[in-house]
Coordinates of C-alpha atoms in Angstrom, one line a residue:
M735 CA 102.0 89.2 59.9
E736 CA 101.7 88.0 56.2
F737 CA 98.4 86.5 56.9
A738 CA 97.1 89.8 58.5
L739 CA 98.1 91.7 55.3
I740 CA 95.7 89.4 53.4
A741 CA 93.0 88.9 56.0
V742 CA 92.5 92.5 57.2
P743 CA 91.3 93.9 53.8
L744 CA 89.1 90.8 53.4
F745 CA 87.5 91.4 56.8
V746 CA 86.9 95.1 55.8
A747 CA 85.4 93.9 52.5
A748 CA 82.9 91.7 54.5
V749 CA 82.0 94.6 56.7
A750 CA 81.5 96.8 53.6
A751 CA 79.1 94.2 52.2
S752 CA 77.0 94.3 55.4
I753 CA 76.8 98.1 55.8
P754 CA 73.5 99.5 54.4
S755 CA 74.5 103.2 54.1
N756 CA 75.7 104.1 50.7
R757 CA 77.4 107.2 52.1
T758 CA 79.2 105.6 55.1
R759 CA 80.5 102.5 53.2
P760 CA 83.2 104.3 51.2
W761 CA 85.0 105.4 54.4
L762 CA 85.9 101.7 54.9
L763 CA 88.3 102.0 52.0
P764 CA 90.7 104.4 53.8
L765 CA 90.3 102.3 56.9
A766 CA 91.5 99.2 55.1
A767 CA 94.2 101.1 53.5
V768 CA 95.6 102.7 56.7
A769 CA 95.5 99.3 58.4
H770 CA 97.3 97.7 55.4
L771 CA 100.0 100.4 55.3
S772 CA 100.6 100.1 59.1
L773 CA 101.0 96.3 58.8
T774 CA 103.3 96.7 55.8
A775 CA 105.5 99.3 57.7
L776 CA 105.5 97.0 60.8
L777 CA 106.7 94.0 58.7
L778 CA 109.4 96.1 56.9
M779 CA 110.8 97.4 60.2
H780 CA 110.5 94.1 62.1
P781 CA 111.1 91.3 59.6
E782 CA 111.3 88.9 62.5
M783 CA 107.6 89.2 62.9
T784 CA 107.1 86.9 59.8
A785 CA 104.8 84.0 60.1
G786 CA 107.5 81.6 59.0
S787 CA 105.4 80.0 56.3
P788 CA 107.4 78.7 53.3
W789 CA 104.6 79.7 50.9
L790 CA 104.1 83.3 52.2
K791 CA 107.1 85.5 52.7
L792 CA 108.1 89.1 52.0
D793 CA 111.3 88.7 50.1
P794 CA 113.5 91.5 48.7
L795 CA 111.4 91.9 45.6
G796 CA 108.2 92.1 47.7
R797 CA 109.9 94.8 49.9
I798 CA 109.9 97.1 46.8
I799 CA 106.4 96.4 45.4
L800 CA 104.3 96.0 48.5
P801 CA 104.9 99.4 50.1
M802 CA 104.4 101.1 46.7
I803 CA 101.0 99.3 46.3
S804 CA 100.0 100.1 49.8
V805 CA 100.8 103.9 49.5
L806 CA 99.1 104.1 46.1
F807 CA 96.0 102.3 47.5
L808 CA 95.9 104.6 50.5
L809 CA 95.8 107.8 48.5
C810 CA 93.4 106.3 45.9
S811 CA 91.1 105.2 48.8
F812 CA 90.6 108.8 50.0
Y813 CA 90.0 109.9 46.3
A814 CA 87.5 107.1 45.9
V815 CA 85.5 108.5 48.9
G816 CA 85.2 111.8 47.2
V817 CA 84.1 110.2 43.9
L818 CA 81.6 108.0 45.5
H819 CA 80.1 110.8 47.5
Y820 CA 79.8 112.9 44.3
R821 CA 78.0 109.9 42.7
D822 CA 75.9 109.1 45.8
T823 CA 72.9 108.0 43.8
Q824 CA 74.7 105.0 42.5
L825 CA 75.0 102.0 44.7
N826 CA 78.7 101.4 45.7
R827 CA 78.5 98.1 47.7
V828 CA 80.1 96.0 44.9
F829 CA 82.7 98.6 44.2
C830 CA 83.8 98.9 47.8
V831 CA 83.8 95.1 48.4
C832 CA 85.8 94.4 45.2
L833 CA 88.3 97.3 45.8
T834 CA 89.2 96.1 49.3
G835 CA 89.2 92.5 48.2
F836 CA 91.6 93.6 45.4
L837 CA 94.0 94.9 48.0
S838 CA 94.0 91.6 49.8
V839 CA 94.6 89.7 46.5
M840 CA 97.5 92.0 45.5
S841 CA 99.1 91.3 48.8
L842 CA 98.8 87.6 48.2
V843 CA 100.5 87.9 44.8
V844 CA 103.4 89.8 46.4
L845 CA 103.9 87.5 49.3
S846 CA 103.5 84.2 47.4
Q847 CA 106.6 82.0 47.3
H848 CA 104.9 79.2 45.3
L849 CA 104.2 79.6 41.6
G850 CA 100.9 77.8 41.8
L851 CA 99.6 80.0 44.6
M852 CA 100.8 83.1 42.8
W853 CA 99.0 82.0 39.7
V854 CA 95.7 81.6 41.7
A855 CA 96.2 85.0 43.2
I856 CA 96.8 86.7 39.8
E857 CA 93.7 84.9 38.3
T858 CA 91.7 86.2 41.3
T859 CA 92.8 89.8 40.6
T860 CA 91.1 89.4 37.2
L861 CA 87.8 88.2 38.7
V862 CA 87.8 90.8 41.5
T863 CA 88.5 93.7 39.2
A864 CA 86.0 92.9 36.4
P865 CA 83.1 94.5 38.3
L866 CA 85.2 97.6 38.9
V867 CA 85.6 98.1 35.1
Y868 CA 81.8 97.8 34.7
F869 CA 81.1 100.4 37.4
N870 CA 79.7 103.0 35.0
R871 CA 77.1 100.6 33.6
T872 CA 77.4 101.8 30.0
P873 CA 77.4 99.6 26.9
Q874 CA 81.1 100.5 26.4
S875 CA 82.0 99.5 29.9
I876 CA 80.4 96.1 29.6
E877 CA 82.2 95.5 26.3
A878 CA 85.4 96.5 28.0
T879 CA 84.7 94.1 30.9
W880 CA 84.1 91.2 28.6
K881 CA 87.2 91.9 26.6
Y882 CA 89.2 92.2 29.8
L883 CA 87.9 88.9 31.1
L884 CA 88.3 87.0 27.8
I885 CA 91.8 88.2 26.9
G886 CA 92.9 88.0 30.6
S887 CA 91.7 84.4 30.8
V888 CA 93.5 83.4 27.7
G889 CA 96.7 84.9 29.1
I890 CA 96.4 83.4 32.5
A891 CA 95.6 80.0 30.9
L892 CA 98.9 80.2 29.0
A893 CA 100.7 81.2 32.2
L894 CA 99.2 78.0 33.9
L895 CA 100.6 75.9 31.0
G896 CA 104.0 77.6 31.4
T897 CA 103.9 76.8 35.1
F898 CA 103.2 73.1 34.4
F899 CA 106.1 73.2 31.9
L900 CA 108.4 74.7 34.6
A901 CA 107.4 71.9 37.0
Y902 CA 108.1 69.3 34.2
S903 CA 111.5 70.7 33.6
S904 CA 112.4 69.3 37.0
L905 CA 110.6 65.9 36.5
H906 CA 112.3 65.5 33.1
Q907 CA 115.7 65.6 34.8
G908 CA 114.7 63.1 37.5
I909 CA 114.3 65.9 40.2
E910 CA 111.2 65.8 42.4
P911 CA 108.8 68.3 40.7
T912 CA 108.0 71.4 42.7
L913 CA 106.6 74.9 42.3
A914 CA 108.1 76.3 45.4
I915 CA 110.3 79.2 44.2
D916 CA 113.2 78.5 46.6
D917 CA 113.4 74.8 45.5
L918 CA 113.3 75.8 41.9
L919 CA 116.1 78.3 42.4
L920 CA 118.2 75.7 44.2
N921 CA 117.7 73.1 41.4
A922 CA 117.8 75.7 38.6
P923 CA 121.2 74.6 37.0
R924 CA 119.8 71.0 36.7
L925 CA 116.5 71.9 35.1
S926 CA 115.8 70.7 31.5
K927 CA 116.8 73.6 29.3
S928 CA 114.3 72.9 26.5
W929 CA 111.4 72.7 28.9
L930 CA 112.6 75.8 30.7
H931 CA 112.7 77.7 27.4
A932 CA 109.2 76.6 26.6
A933 CA 108.0 77.5 30.1
F934 CA 109.5 81.0 29.9
V935 CA 107.9 81.8 26.5
L936 CA 104.5 80.7 27.8
L937 CA 104.9 82.6 31.1
L938 CA 106.1 85.7 29.3
V939 CA 103.1 85.7 27.1
G940 CA 100.7 84.8 29.9
Y941 CA 101.9 87.3 32.5
G942 CA 102.8 89.7 29.7
T943 CA 99.1 89.8 28.9
K944 CA 98.3 90.8 32.4
M945 CA 101.0 93.5 32.2
G946 CA 99.7 94.7 28.9
L947 CA 102.8 94.0 26.8
A948 CA 102.1 94.3 23.0
P949 CA 100.7 92.5 21.2
M950 CA 98.6 91.1 24.1
H951 CA 97.7 94.7 25.3
T952 CA 94.4 95.0 23.4
W953 CA 92.2 94.8 26.6
K954 CA 94.0 97.8 28.1
P955 CA 92.7 100.8 26.1
D956 CA 89.1 99.7 26.6
A957 CA 89.4 98.7 30.2
Y958 CA 91.4 101.8 31.2
G959 CA 89.2 104.0 29.1
E960 CA 85.9 102.9 30.6
A961 CA 86.9 102.2 34.2
P962 CA 86.7 105.0 36.8
G963 CA 89.9 107.0 37.1
V964 CA 90.7 105.5 40.6
V965 CA 90.4 102.0 39.2
G966 CA 92.7 102.9 36.3
A967 CA 95.2 104.2 38.8
I968 CA 95.3 101.0 40.8
F969 CA 95.2 98.9 37.6
S970 CA 98.2 100.7 36.2
G971 CA 100.2 100.9 39.4
G972 CA 99.0 97.8 41.2
V973 CA 97.9 95.0 38.8
T974 CA 100.7 95.6 36.3
S975 CA 103.3 95.7 39.1
C976 CA 102.0 92.4 40.4
A977 CA 102.2 90.8 36.9
F978 CA 105.7 92.2 36.5
L979 CA 106.6 90.6 39.9
A980 CA 105.4 87.3 38.6
L981 CA 107.7 87.8 35.5
L982 CA 110.6 88.7 37.8
R983 CA 110.2 85.4 39.7
V984 CA 110.4 83.5 36.4
Y985 CA 113.3 85.7 35.3
H986 CA 115.2 84.9 38.5
I987 CA 114.8 81.1 38.0
C988 CA 116.0 81.3 34.4
E989 CA 119.0 83.5 35.4
A990 CA 119.9 81.0 38.1
A991 CA 119.7 78.3 35.4
G992 CA 122.2 80.2 33.3
E993 CA 119.7 81.0 30.6
G994 CA 120.0 84.8 30.8
A995 CA 121.1 85.3 27.2
Y996 CA 118.0 83.4 25.9
I997 CA 115.5 85.3 27.9
S998 CA 117.2 88.7 27.3
R999 CA 116.5 88.5 23.6
L1000 CA 112.8 87.8 24.2
L1001 CA 112.4 90.5 26.8
L1002 CA 114.1 93.1 24.6
L1003 CA 111.9 92.1 21.6
M1004 CA 108.7 92.4 23.7
G1005 CA 109.8 95.6 25.3
F1006 CA 110.6 97.4 22.1
L1007 CA 107.5 96.1 20.4
S1008 CA 105.4 97.5 23.3
M1009 CA 107.1 100.9 23.2
T1010 CA 106.7 101.0 19.4
V1011 CA 103.0 100.1 19.4
A1012 CA 102.3 102.5 22.3
G1013 CA 104.2 105.4 20.5
L1014 CA 102.3 104.8 17.2
F1015 CA 98.9 104.7 18.9
M1016 CA 99.6 107.8 21.1
V1017 CA 100.3 110.0 18.0
G1018 CA 97.0 111.6 17.1
Q1019 CA 95.2 110.0 20.0
R1020 CA 91.9 111.9 20.7
D1021 CA 90.8 110.0 23.8
F1022 CA 93.0 111.1 26.7
K1023 CA 92.1 108.1 28.9
R1024 CA 93.0 105.7 26.1
M1025 CA 96.2 107.6 25.7
L1026 CA 97.0 106.8 29.4
A1027 CA 96.4 103.1 28.6
Y1028 CA 98.9 103.2 25.8
S1029 CA 101.3 105.0 28.2
S1030 CA 100.9 102.0 30.5
V1031 CA 101.8 99.7 27.5
E1032 CA 104.9 101.8 26.9
H1033 CA 106.1 101.6 30.5
M1034 CA 105.6 97.9 30.7
G1035 CA 107.8 97.8 27.6
I1036 CA 110.4 99.9 29.5
L1037 CA 110.3 97.4 32.4
A1038 CA 110.8 94.5 29.9
I1039 CA 113.7 96.3 28.2
G1040 CA 115.3 97.0 31.6
L1041 CA 115.0 93.3 32.6
G1042 CA 116.3 92.3 29.1
I1043 CA 119.4 94.5 29.6
G1044 CA 119.9 92.8 33.0
G1045 CA 122.7 93.5 35.5
P1046 CA 123.5 97.2 35.1
A1047 CA 119.9 98.2 34.4
L1048 CA 118.2 96.2 37.2
F1049 CA 118.4 99.0 39.8
G1050 CA 116.7 101.4 37.4
T1051 CA 114.2 98.8 36.4
L1052 CA 113.1 98.1 39.9
L1053 CA 113.0 101.9 40.7
H1054 CA 110.9 102.4 37.6
V1055 CA 108.2 100.0 39.1
V1056 CA 107.9 102.5 41.9
T1057 CA 108.1 105.8 40.0
N1058 CA 105.8 104.5 37.2
G1059 CA 103.2 103.3 39.7
L1060 CA 103.0 106.6 41.6
T1061 CA 103.1 108.7 38.5
K1062 CA 100.3 106.7 36.9
G1063 CA 98.3 107.5 40.0
V1064 CA 98.7 111.2 39.4
L1065 CA 97.6 110.9 35.7
F1066 CA 94.6 108.6 36.2
L1067 CA 93.2 110.5 39.2
S1068 CA 93.6 113.9 37.6
A1069 CA 92.2 112.6 34.3
G1070 CA 89.2 111.2 36.3
N1071 CA 88.5 114.7 37.6
I1072 CA 88.7 116.2 34.1
H1073 CA 86.4 113.5 32.7
R1074 CA 84.0 114.1 35.5
A1075 CA 83.9 117.9 34.9
Y1076 CA 83.5 117.7 31.1
A1077 CA 81.5 114.4 30.8
S1078 CA 83.8 113.6 27.9
K1079 CA 87.2 111.9 27.3
S1080 CA 87.6 113.4 23.8
I1081 CA 89.9 116.3 23.1
D1082 CA 87.2 117.5 20.6
Q1083 CA 85.2 118.6 23.7
V1084 CA 87.9 118.9 26.4
H1085 CA 89.9 122.1 26.3
G1086 CA 91.1 124.5 28.9
A1087 CA 91.2 122.1 31.8
M1088 CA 93.6 124.3 33.7
R1089 CA 90.9 127.0 33.7
R1090 CA 88.0 124.8 34.5
L1091 CA 90.0 122.7 37.1
P1092 CA 93.2 124.5 38.1
F1093 CA 94.6 121.8 40.3
S1094 CA 93.7 118.8 38.2
G1095 CA 94.7 120.5 35.0
A1096 CA 98.1 121.5 36.4
L1097 CA 98.6 118.0 37.9
F1098 CA 97.7 116.3 34.6
L1099 CA 100.3 118.4 32.8
A1100 CA 102.9 117.8 35.6
G1101 CA 102.1 114.1 35.4
F1102 CA 102.7 114.1 31.7
L1103 CA 106.1 115.7 32.1
A1104 CA 107.0 113.2 34.8
I1105 CA 105.8 110.0 33.0
T1106 CA 107.7 111.0 29.8
G1107 CA 110.9 111.1 31.7
S1108 CA 111.4 114.9 32.1
P1109 CA 113.5 116.1 35.0
P1110 CA 113.3 116.6 37.9
F1111 CA 110.7 113.8 38.5
G1112 CA 111.2 110.2 39.6
P1113 CA 110.7 108.5 36.2
F1114 CA 113.6 110.6 34.8
I1115 CA 116.0 109.0 37.3
S1116 CA 114.7 105.5 36.7
E1117 CA 114.7 105.8 32.9
F1118 CA 118.1 107.4 32.9
S1119 CA 119.4 104.5 35.1
I1120 CA 118.0 102.0 32.6
L1121 CA 119.6 103.9 29.7
N1122 CA 122.9 104.2 31.6
G1123 CA 122.7 100.4 32.2
A1124 CA 122.3 99.8 28.5
F1125 CA 125.4 101.9 27.7
D1126 CA 127.4 100.3 30.6
A1127 CA 126.5 96.9 29.1
G1128 CA 127.8 98.0 25.7
R1129 CA 124.3 97.9 24.2
F1130 CA 124.6 101.2 22.3
A1131 CA 122.0 100.3 19.7
T1132 CA 119.5 99.3 22.4
G1133 CA 120.1 102.6 24.2
G1134 CA 119.8 104.6 21.0
F1135 CA 116.5 102.9 20.0
F1136 CA 115.2 103.4 23.5
L1137 CA 115.9 107.1 23.3
L1138 CA 114.2 107.4 19.9
L1139 CA 111.0 105.7 21.1
L1140 CA 110.9 107.9 24.2
L1141 CA 111.0 110.9 21.9
V1142 CA 108.1 109.6 19.8
V1143 CA 106.1 109.0 22.9
F1144 CA 106.8 112.5 24.3
I1145 CA 105.7 114.1 21.0
G1146 CA 102.6 111.9 20.7
M1147 CA 101.4 112.2 24.3
G1148 CA 102.3 115.9 24.5
S1149 CA 100.0 116.9 21.6
T1150 CA 97.0 115.3 23.3
V1151 CA 97.8 116.6 26.8
L1152 CA 98.4 120.2 25.7
Q1153 CA 95.1 120.2 23.9
V1154 CA 93.4 119.0 27.1
V1155 CA 94.9 121.5 29.5
Q1156 CA 95.4 124.7 27.3
G1157 CA 93.0 127.1 25.6
R1158 CA 89.4 127.8 26.4
A1159 CA 86.5 125.4 26.6
S1160 CA 84.1 125.5 23.8
T1161 CA 80.8 127.3 24.6
A1162 CA 79.0 124.2 23.3
V1163 CA 80.4 122.0 26.1
N1164 CA 77.8 121.1 28.8
F1165 CA 79.8 121.2 32.0
T1166 CA 78.7 119.0 34.9
P1167 CA 78.3 120.5 38.4
Y1168 CA 81.6 118.8 39.5
R1169 CA 84.0 121.0 41.4
E1170 CA 87.4 120.1 42.8
D1171 CA 87.4 119.3 46.5
I1172 CA 90.0 118.2 49.0
L1173 CA 89.2 114.5 48.7
T1174 CA 89.6 114.4 44.9
T1175 CA 92.6 116.8 44.8
M1176 CA 94.8 116.3 47.8
P1177 CA 95.6 112.6 47.1
V1178 CA 96.8 113.7 43.6
V1179 CA 98.9 116.5 45.1
L1180 CA 100.5 114.0 47.5
L1181 CA 101.2 111.5 44.8
M1182 CA 102.8 114.2 42.7
A1183 CA 104.9 115.2 45.7
C1184 CA 106.2 111.6 46.0
V1185 CA 107.1 111.6 42.3
L1186 CA 108.9 114.9 42.7
V1187 CA 110.8 113.8 45.8
L1188 CA 111.9 110.6 44.1
G1189 CA 113.4 112.7 41.4
L1190 CA 115.3 115.0 43.8
Y1191 CA 116.3 112.6 46.5
I1192 CA 115.9 108.8 46.8
P1193 CA 115.6 107.9 50.5
S1194 CA 118.4 105.7 51.8
P1195 CA 116.0 102.9 52.9
L1196 CA 114.7 102.7 49.4
I1197 CA 118.2 102.6 47.9
A1198 CA 119.1 99.8 50.3
A1199 CA 115.9 97.9 49.4
L1200 CA 116.6 98.3 45.7
N1201 CA 120.2 97.1 46.1
D1202 CA 119.0 94.1 48.1
A1203 CA 116.6 93.2 45.4
V1204 CA 119.2 93.5 42.7
H1205 CA 121.6 91.3 44.7
F1206 CA 118.7 88.9 45.3
L1207 CA 118.0 88.6 41.5
K1208 CA 121.6 87.8 40.8
G1209 CA 121.9 85.0 43.3
R1210 CA 120.2 81.9 44.6
P1211 CA 119.0 81.1 48.2

């Protein structure tokens, strides 16, 4: 079953490459997404259908992230059909092939139980997604693509070095070197502490670059700002979640080695730095898509802080992976509609979005309230759980600073969002012919419904999966 999750999107990508019709090809995206979600549901309900490969397995962490990615991709795929039909004069073969290939590679990241294989999969996400950033074919998009490739490559190179250090921490102690995660967890207490510390620093910087943690976040504002909204949604909910999963695997090994106190300090430092940088750049931000990029930096910081707090905050941290991913889908897809209608991302030109695009404008506002932790949406529950975890752990200063930074982000982001959705559009604005339709609106509505439901009621299977994942992170195989 694990192989099917990787192979089916690849097969659909090959079919997409061979179909000549520019108008038919986009429908392969929902086809791949439906097949992927069906296979994911089948594997979750029947774990005995596993292939039994030691390198590919859906473990408790994967059971949180894979369904979220699959649902997000499904809704984004229908949205992509609407966008590509609106832009039917532009060839979409590369876009469709890369997007379906991207789903395959993200599945490989989630299923990998070998650090070397996981590194290859994460590097492949960079290569597969670069053409998606360049889809608009503008000078700004090619600059963003090169910056994404360059900074991403440096980060992934550091992650490779950290992976080698981790293997050497076994060899240094006379243990047979391995990159298999189960073997590393079993041998964790015997690993060389100095090499393990060095490995964690390099892996935190390397995979932190992919997540967009400050100060390695500099590719994000350009890439998210220039990529189509649907790509930004999958980047922000999918790529960053995959990179965070890689960090979770390293965190698990370090915890099993008894080095939780050492990594906690580093994670809190990176988390607070990311939230601070994001908050500062969101205040007075005039480009609403770049604002979303800084919001992503902020939420990667929240995940790092939750992981740094550890035990009591792990449930909220893992829940935040889900709520953040889905809410980012709402924001990027609705922002994509607004950008398409106004042909501008600047709040100097974009006003009155709720009049011009009633659904997208309202969803953009609701997405802002959700992502800033306002009740009754899902991120409120996950952020509150992290905060509660900080106070339960006796980290009152951590909790207080966390609250202060959330307030700064709310004020900074709110001033930009309100200028976008309220008021009347200037008569000098040249509107495009774009009109909301079911394909570019309904996926956003459904994502928003998921975010709202997670704030009102967390389904018992999700609670069970989150508790399993927390228990898994605290133990060894």
